[in-house]
PDB file of C-alpha atoms in Angstrom:
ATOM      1  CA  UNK A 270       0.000   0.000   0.000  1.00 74.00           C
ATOM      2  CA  UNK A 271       1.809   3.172  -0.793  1.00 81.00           C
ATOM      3  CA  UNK A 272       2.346   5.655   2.579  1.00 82.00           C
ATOM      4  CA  UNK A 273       0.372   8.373   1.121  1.00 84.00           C
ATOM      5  CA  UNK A 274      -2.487   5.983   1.029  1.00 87.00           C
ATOM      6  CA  UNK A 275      -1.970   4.773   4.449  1.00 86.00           C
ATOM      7  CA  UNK A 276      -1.751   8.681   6.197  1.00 87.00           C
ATOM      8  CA  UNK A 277      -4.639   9.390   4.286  1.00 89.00           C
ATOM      9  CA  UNK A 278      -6.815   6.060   5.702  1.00 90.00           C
ATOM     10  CA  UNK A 279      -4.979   6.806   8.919  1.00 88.00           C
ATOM     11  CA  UNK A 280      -5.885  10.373   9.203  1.00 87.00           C
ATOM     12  CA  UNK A 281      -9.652   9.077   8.774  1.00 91.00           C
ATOM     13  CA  UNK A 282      -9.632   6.239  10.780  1.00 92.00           C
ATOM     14  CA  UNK A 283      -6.576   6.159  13.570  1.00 88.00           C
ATOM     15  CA  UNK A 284      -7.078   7.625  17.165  1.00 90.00           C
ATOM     16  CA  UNK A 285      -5.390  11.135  17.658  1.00 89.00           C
ATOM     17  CA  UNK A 286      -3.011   9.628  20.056  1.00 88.00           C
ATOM     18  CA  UNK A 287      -1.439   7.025  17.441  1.00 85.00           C
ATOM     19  CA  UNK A 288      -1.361   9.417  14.609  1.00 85.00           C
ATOM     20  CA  UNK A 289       0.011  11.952  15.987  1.00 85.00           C
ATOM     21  CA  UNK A 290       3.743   9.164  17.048  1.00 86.00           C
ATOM     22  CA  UNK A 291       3.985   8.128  13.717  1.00 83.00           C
ATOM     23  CA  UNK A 292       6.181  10.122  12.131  1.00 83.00           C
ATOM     24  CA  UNK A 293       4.653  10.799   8.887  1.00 81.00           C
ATOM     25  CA  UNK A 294       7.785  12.924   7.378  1.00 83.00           C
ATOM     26  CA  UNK A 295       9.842   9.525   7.973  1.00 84.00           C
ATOM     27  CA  UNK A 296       7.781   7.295   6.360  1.00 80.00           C
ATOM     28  CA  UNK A 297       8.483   5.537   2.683  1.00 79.00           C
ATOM     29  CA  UNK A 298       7.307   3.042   0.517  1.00 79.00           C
ATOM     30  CA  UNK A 299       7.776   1.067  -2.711  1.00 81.00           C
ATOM     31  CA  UNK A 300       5.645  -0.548  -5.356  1.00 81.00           C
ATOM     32  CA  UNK A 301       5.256  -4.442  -4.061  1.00 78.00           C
ATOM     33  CA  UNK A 302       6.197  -6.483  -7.422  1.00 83.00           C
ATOM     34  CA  UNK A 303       3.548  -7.517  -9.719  1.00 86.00           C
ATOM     35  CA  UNK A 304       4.629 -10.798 -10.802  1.00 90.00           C
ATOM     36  CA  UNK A 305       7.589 -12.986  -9.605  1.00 92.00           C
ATOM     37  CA  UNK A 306       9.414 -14.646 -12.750  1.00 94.00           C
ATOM     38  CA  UNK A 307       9.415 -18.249 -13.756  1.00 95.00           C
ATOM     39  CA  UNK A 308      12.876 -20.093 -12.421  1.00 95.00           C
ATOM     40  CA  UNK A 309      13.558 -17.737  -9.584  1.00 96.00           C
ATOM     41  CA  UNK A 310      14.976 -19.054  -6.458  1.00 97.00           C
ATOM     42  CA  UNK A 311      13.379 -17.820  -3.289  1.00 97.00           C
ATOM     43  CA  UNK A 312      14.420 -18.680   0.305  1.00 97.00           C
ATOM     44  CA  UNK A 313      11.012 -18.814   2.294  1.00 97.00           C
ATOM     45  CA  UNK A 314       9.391 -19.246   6.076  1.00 97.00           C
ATOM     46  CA  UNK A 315       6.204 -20.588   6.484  1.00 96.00           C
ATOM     47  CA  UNK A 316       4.244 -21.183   9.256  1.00 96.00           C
ATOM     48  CA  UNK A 317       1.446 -23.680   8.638  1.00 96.00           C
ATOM     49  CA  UNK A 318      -1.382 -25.719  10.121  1.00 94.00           C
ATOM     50  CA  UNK A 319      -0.543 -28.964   8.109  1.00 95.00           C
ATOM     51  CA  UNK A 320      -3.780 -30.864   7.936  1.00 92.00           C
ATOM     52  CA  UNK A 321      -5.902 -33.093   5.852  1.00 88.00           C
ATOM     53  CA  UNK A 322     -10.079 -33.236   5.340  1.00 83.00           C
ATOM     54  CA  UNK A 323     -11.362 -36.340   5.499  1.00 74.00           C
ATOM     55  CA  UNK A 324     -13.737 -36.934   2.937  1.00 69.00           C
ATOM     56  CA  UNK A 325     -15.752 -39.694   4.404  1.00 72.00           C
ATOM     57  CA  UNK A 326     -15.883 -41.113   7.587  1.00 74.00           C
ATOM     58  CA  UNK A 327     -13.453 -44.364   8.873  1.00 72.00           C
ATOM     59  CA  UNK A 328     -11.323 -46.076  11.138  1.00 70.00           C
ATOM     60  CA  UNK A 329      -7.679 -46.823  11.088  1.00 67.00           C
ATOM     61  CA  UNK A 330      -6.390 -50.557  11.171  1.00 63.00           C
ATOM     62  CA  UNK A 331      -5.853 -49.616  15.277  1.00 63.00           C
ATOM     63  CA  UNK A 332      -9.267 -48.975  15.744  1.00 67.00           C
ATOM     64  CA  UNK A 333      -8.586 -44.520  15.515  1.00 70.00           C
ATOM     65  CA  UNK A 334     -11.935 -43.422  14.161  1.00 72.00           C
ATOM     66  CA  UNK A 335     -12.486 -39.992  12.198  1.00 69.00           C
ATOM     67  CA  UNK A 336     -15.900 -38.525  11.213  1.00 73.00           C
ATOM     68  CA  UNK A 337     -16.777 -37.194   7.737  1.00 75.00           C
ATOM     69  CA  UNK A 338     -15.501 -33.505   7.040  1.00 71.00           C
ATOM     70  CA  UNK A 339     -12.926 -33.806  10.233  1.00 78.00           C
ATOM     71  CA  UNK A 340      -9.539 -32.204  10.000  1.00 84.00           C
ATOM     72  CA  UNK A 341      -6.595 -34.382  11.169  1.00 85.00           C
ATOM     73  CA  UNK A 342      -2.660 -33.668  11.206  1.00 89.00           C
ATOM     74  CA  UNK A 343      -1.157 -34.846   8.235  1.00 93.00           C
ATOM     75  CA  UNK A 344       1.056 -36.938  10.424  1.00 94.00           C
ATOM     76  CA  UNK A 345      -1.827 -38.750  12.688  1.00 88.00           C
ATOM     77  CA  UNK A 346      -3.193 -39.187   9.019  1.00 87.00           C
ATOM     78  CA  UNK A 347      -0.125 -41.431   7.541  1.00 89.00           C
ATOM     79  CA  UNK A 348       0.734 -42.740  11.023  1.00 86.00           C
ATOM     80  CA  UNK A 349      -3.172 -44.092  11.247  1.00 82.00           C
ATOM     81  CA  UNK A 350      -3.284 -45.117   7.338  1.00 82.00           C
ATOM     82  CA  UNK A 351      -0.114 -47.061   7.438  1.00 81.00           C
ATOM     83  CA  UNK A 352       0.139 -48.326  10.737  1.00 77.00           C
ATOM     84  CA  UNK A 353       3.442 -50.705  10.180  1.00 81.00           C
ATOM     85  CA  UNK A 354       5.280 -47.764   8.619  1.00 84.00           C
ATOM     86  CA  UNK A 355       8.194 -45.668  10.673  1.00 89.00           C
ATOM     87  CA  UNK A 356       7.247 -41.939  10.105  1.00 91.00           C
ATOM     88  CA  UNK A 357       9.342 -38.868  10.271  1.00 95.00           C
ATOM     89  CA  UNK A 358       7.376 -36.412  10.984  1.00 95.00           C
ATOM     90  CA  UNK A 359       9.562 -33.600   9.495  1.00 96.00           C
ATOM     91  CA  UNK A 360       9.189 -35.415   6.029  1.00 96.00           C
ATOM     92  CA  UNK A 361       5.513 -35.704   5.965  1.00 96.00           C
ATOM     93  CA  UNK A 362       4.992 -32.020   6.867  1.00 97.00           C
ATOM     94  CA  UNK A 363       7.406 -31.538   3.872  1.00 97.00           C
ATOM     95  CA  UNK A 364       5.913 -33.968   1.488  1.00 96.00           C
ATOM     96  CA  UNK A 365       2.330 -32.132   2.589  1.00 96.00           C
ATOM     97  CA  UNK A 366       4.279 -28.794   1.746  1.00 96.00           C
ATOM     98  CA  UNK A 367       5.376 -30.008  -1.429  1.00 96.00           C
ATOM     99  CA  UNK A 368       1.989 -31.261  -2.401  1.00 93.00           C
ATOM    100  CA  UNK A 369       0.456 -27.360  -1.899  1.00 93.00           C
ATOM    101  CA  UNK A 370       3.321 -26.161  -3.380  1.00 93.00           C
ATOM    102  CA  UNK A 371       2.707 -27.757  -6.546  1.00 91.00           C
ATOM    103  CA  UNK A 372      -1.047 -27.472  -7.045  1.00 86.00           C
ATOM    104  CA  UNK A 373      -1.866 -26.629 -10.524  1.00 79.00           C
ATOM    105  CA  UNK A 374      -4.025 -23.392  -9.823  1.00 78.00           C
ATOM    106  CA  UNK A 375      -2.883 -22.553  -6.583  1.00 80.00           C
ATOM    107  CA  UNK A 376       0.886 -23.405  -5.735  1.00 87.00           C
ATOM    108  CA  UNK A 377       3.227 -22.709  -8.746  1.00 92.00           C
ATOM    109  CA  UNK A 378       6.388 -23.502  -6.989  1.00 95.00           C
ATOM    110  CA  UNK A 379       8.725 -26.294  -6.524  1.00 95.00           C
ATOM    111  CA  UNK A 380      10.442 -27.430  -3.032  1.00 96.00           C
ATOM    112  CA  UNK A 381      13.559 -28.230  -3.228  1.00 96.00           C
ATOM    113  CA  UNK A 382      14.619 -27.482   0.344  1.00 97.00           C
ATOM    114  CA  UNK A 383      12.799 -27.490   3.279  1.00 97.00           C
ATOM    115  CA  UNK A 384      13.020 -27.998   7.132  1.00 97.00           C
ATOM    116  CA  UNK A 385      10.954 -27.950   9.964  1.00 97.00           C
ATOM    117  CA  UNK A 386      12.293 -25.448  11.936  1.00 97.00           C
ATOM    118  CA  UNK A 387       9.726 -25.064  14.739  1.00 97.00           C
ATOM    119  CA  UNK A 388       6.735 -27.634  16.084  1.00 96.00           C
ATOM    120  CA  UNK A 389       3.712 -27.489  18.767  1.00 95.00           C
ATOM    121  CA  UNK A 390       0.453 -28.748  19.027  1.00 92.00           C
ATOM    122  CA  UNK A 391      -2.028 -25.432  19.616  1.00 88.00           C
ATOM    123  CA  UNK A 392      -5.319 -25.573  21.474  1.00 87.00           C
ATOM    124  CA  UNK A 393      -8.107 -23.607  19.358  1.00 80.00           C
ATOM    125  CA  UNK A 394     -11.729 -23.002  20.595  1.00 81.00           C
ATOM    126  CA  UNK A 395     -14.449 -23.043  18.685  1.00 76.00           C
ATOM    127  CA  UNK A 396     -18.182 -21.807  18.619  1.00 78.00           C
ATOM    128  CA  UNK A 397     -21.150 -23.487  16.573  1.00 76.00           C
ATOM    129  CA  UNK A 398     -24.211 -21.649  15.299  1.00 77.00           C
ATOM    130  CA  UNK A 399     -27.290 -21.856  16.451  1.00 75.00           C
ATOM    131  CA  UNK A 400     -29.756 -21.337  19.206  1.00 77.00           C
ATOM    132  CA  UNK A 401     -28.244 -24.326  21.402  1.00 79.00           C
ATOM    133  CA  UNK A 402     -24.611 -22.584  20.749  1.00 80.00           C
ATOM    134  CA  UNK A 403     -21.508 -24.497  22.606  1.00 83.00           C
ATOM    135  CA  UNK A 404     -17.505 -24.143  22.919  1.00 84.00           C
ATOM    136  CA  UNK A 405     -15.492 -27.168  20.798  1.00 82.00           C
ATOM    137  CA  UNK A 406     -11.923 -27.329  21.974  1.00 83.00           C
ATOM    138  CA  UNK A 407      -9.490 -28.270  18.830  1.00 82.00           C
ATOM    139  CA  UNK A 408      -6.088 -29.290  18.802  1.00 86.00           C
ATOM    140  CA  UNK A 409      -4.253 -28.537  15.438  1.00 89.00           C
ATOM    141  CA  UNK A 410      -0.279 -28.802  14.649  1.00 94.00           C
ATOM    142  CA  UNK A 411       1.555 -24.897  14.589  1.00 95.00           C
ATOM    143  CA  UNK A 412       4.868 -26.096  12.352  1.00 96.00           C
ATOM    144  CA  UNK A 413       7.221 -23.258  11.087  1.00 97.00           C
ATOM    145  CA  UNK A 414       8.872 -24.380   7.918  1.00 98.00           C
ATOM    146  CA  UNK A 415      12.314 -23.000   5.972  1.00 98.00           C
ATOM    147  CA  UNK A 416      13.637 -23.861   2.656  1.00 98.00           C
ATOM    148  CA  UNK A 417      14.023 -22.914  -0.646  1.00 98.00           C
ATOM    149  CA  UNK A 418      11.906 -22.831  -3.837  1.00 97.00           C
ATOM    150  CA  UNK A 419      11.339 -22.433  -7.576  1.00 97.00           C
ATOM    151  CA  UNK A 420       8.707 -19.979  -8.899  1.00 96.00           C
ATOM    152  CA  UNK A 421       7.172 -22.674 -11.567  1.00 95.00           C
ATOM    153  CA  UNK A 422       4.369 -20.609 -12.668  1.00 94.00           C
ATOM    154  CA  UNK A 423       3.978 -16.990 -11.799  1.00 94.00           C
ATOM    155  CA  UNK A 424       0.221 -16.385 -11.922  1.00 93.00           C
ATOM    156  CA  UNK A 425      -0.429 -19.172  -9.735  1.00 93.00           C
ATOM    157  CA  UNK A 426       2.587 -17.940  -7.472  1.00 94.00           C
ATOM    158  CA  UNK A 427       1.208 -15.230  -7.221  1.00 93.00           C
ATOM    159  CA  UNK A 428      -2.194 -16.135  -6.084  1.00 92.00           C
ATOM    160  CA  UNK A 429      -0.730 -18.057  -3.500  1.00 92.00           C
ATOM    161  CA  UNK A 430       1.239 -15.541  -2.415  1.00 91.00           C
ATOM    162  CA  UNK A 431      -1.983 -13.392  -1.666  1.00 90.00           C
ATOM    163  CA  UNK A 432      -4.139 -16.462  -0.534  1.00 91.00           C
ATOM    164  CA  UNK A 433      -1.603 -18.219   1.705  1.00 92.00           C
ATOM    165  CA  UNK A 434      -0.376 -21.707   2.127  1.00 92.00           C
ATOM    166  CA  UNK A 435      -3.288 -24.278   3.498  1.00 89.00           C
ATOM    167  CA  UNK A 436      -5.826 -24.059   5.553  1.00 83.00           C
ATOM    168  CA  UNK A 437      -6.597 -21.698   8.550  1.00 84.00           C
ATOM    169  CA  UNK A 438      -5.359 -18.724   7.206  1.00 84.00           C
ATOM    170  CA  UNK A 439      -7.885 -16.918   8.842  1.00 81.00           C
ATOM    171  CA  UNK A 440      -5.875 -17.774  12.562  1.00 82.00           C
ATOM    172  CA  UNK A 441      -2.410 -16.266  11.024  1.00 85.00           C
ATOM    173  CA  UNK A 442      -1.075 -19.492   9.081  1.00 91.00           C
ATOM    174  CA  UNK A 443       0.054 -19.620   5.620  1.00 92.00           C
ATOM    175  CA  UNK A 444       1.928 -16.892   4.972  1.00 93.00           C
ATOM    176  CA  UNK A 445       5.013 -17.259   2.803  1.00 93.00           C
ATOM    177  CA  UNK A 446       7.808 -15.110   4.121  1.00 95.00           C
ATOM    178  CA  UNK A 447      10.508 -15.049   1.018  1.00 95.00           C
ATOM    179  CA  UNK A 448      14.372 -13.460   0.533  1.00 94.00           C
ATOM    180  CA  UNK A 449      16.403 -14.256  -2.207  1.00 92.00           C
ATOM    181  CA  UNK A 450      17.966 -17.546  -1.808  1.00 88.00           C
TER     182      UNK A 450
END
């Protein structure tokens, strides 16, 4: 947003108090790019809620049970669907990175490095409609992940850029912080 627009919404909207500290004679600002080109390398940080929809209801082979439309880590997910299997949960947060990465309409990068750098599992509360309304306590994974990618496709790029990266981007996840690599 360029600073003139910003005094001008903040001159019509901010309290006296704030306005008056923020130093409009030291401010600046730059054009934000349009388009990111096909090939470049970024760097990136990312933090995500890495999770999966279920699209029907099941159990896993140990008797874990999900309902239709429930959200599950990514890792519970392959740990539950192949029960024999030693996971590392660093590689399927990056695989599931990977995978939104590369969507078609909505990724338009390649991985090629990535990390988890940071990992906790977040208590949420939620609300449901209604006249009998009640409080839903969630758990959700909060994992911070660092790397480095290709721009593939630049329009898509783009839109993810804008969008974010997976779901609950509404709570503050998803949002690709890039450098050059």
């Amino acid at each position: 947003m360029p600073w003139e627009t910003l005094q001008e919404l903040a001159r019509g909207f901010a309290s006296p108090a704030v306005y008056a500290i923020c130093g409009w004679d030291r401010g600046a600002s730059k054009p934000m790019p349009t388009e990111i080109p096909r090939g470049m390398r970024l760097a990136f940080s990312v933090r995500v809620c890495p999770v999966v929809r279920k699209a029907s209801a099941g159990q896993s082979p140990r008797g874990r049970r999900w309902q239709k439309g429930q959200e599950l880590d990514v890792f519970l997910d392959a740990a539950w669907s192949q029960p024999e299997a030693v996971l590392d949960r660093e590689a399927v947060y990056a695989e599931w990175l990977r995978r939104q990465m590369a969507r078609p309409e909505k990724g338009g990068a390649r991985v090629e490095t990535v990390r988890m750098t940071r990992f906790s599992i977040e208590r949420m509360t939620r609300r449901t409609n209604g006249s009998s309304r009640s409080v839903t306590v969630i758990q959700r994974p909060d994992v911070t992940l660092e790397g480095v990618l290709t721009v593939t496709d630049s329009a898509a790029f783009m839109r993810m850029l804008r969008r974010g990266v997976g779901r609950h981007t509404s709570f503050g996840y998803g949002m690709l912080k890039l450098r050059r690599a």
